[in-house]
Every structure is written in structure tokens, then in C-alpha cells.
XYZ file of C-alpha atoms in Angstrom:
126
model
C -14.502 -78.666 -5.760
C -18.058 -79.634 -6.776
C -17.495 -77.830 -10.148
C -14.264 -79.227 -11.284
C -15.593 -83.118 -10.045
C -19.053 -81.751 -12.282
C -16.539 -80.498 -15.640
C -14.594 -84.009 -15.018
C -17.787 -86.021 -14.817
C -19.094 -84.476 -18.233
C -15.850 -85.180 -19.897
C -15.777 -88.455 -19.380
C -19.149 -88.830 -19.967
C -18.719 -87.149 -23.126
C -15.710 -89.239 -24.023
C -17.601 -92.147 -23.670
C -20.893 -91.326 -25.825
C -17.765 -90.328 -28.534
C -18.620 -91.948 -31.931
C -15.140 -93.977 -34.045
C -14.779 -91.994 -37.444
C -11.635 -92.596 -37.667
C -12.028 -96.637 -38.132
C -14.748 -96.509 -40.795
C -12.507 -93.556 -42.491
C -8.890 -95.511 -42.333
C -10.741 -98.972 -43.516
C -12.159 -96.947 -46.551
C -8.947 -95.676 -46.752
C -7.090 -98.861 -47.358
C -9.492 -100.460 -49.496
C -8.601 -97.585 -52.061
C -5.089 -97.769 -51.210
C -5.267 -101.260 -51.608
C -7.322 -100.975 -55.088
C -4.402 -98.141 -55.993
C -1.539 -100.357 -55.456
C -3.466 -102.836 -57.938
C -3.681 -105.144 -55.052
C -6.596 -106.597 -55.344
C -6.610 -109.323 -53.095
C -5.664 -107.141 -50.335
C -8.828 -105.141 -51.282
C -10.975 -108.201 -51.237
C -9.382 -109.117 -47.306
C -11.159 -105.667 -46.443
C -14.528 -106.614 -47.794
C -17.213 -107.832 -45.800
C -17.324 -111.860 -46.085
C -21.061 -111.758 -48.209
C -19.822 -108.400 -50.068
C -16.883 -110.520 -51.174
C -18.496 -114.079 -51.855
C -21.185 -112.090 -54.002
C -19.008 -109.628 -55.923
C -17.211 -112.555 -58.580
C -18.902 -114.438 -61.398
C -19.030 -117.897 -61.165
C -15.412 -119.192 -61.801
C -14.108 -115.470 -60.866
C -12.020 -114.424 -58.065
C -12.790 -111.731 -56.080
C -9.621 -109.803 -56.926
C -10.494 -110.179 -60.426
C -13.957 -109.173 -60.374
C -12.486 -106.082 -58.538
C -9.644 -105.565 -61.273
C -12.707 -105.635 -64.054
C -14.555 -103.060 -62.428
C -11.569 -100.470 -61.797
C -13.362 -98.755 -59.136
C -10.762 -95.469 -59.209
C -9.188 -93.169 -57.291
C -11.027 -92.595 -53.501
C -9.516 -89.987 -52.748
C -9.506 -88.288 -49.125
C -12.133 -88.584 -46.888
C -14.377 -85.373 -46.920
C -17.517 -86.858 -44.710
C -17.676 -89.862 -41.964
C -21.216 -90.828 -40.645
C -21.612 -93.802 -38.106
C -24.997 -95.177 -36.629
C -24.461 -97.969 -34.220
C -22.299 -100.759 -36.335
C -22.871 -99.454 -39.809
C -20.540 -96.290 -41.588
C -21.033 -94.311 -44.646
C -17.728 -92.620 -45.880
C -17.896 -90.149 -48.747
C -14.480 -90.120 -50.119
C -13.532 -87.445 -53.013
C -14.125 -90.243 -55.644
C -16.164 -92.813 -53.966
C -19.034 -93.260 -51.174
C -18.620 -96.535 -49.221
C -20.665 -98.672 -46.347
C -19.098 -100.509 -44.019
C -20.454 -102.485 -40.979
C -18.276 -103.459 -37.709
C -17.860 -106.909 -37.104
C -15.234 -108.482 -34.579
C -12.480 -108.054 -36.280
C -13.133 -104.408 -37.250
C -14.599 -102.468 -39.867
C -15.408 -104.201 -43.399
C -16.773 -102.841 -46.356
C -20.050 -103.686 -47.940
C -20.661 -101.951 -50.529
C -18.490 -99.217 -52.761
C -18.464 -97.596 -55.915
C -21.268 -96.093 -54.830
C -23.412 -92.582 -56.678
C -26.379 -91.330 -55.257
C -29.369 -91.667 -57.226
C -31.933 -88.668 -57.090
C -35.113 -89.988 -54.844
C -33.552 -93.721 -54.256
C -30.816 -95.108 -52.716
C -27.276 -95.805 -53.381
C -26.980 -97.818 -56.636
C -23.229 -99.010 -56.237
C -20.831 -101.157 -58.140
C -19.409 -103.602 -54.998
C -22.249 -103.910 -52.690
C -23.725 -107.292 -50.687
């Protein structure tokens, strides 16, 4: 009795200390299958709200500064970390950030290549 109440305890302890990759991974997800299906406003809606005010020129839209910069193909997810609100998902073609908010996870910065020694340097970032 006191071992089965012990292996129940840890699972649900366990299940509780569980980290979301899968919300990070299906938000990167449909940015790129929102950038695929050339919809870029849809793309933009996924953005973090200072990622997308900063991303257009001055008399830009954010889909069209995201048209101009024809980020690619993502491509599946191959890696997911998470550290309290913020994500990093390495798709085949892409790396992306993403923070929680309310209303779920938002992307702040993609089109992103390591640089050897320094951070990120990427092409949609806040």
C-alpha cells in the first residue's frame, strides 16, 4: 500500500514539474506554416506585439516587411528548450524565440543563425 500511494505521489509530482514543448514547438510551427502559405498577416498575428511593431519600416506593414525578407522553409522541429516563459525552437531551417504571454506562446525573434562566440544575430527579432 505505502509503495503504490509512494509510485502515485512521484507521478504526479513528476507530472506537475513537466515542462510544455509542445506549445513553443506548434507556435513555431504555424508561424512557418503561416509564412509557407504566403500568409503573412497570419504570421504577423503570431508575433510578439514589440517583435511585430518593430519588424516594418516606417510606412510598411508587418506582413510586408515579412514578405521582403522571405524567411524560408522551417521545417520540422528537431530541438525544443523552455526556461520559465521564454522557448528556443531549432527547426530544420530556422531557430526561433518565443516568450508566453496570456494568450499563449508568441514569437520574438526568427530567422535566426548562430554566430560563433555571440549570440543569435536573427532577421525578425524585438
Amino acid at each position: 500500500m505505502r509503495l503504490s500511494f509512494a509510485v502515485a505521489l512521484a507521478t504526479v509530482l513528476v507530472a506537475g514539474c513537466s515542462v510544455d514543448t509542445a506549445g513553443p514547438a506548434r507556435a513555431a510551427e504555424r508561424f512557418h506554416a503561416a509564412l509557407a502559405a504566403q500568409r503573412p498577416d497570419a504570421a504577423c498575428a503570431l508575433l510578439a506585439k514589440r517583435t511585430a511593431d518593430k519588424l516594418p519600416d516606417p510606412g510598411q506593414s508587418c506582413a510586408e516587411a515579412l514578405r521582403e525578407l522571405d524567411l524560408g522553409a522551417g521545417g520540422g522541429v528537431s530541438e525544443v528548450s523552455v526556461w520559465g516563459d521564454e522557448a528556443q525552437v531549432r527547426l530544420a531551417g530556422d531557430t526561433l524565440f518565443l516568450h508566453h504571454y496570456r494568450d499563449g506562446w508568441r514569437v520574438k525573434a526568427a530567422g535566426c543563425r548562430p554566430v560563433r562566440d555571440l549570440p543569435y544575430d536573427c532577421e525578425v527579432e524585438s
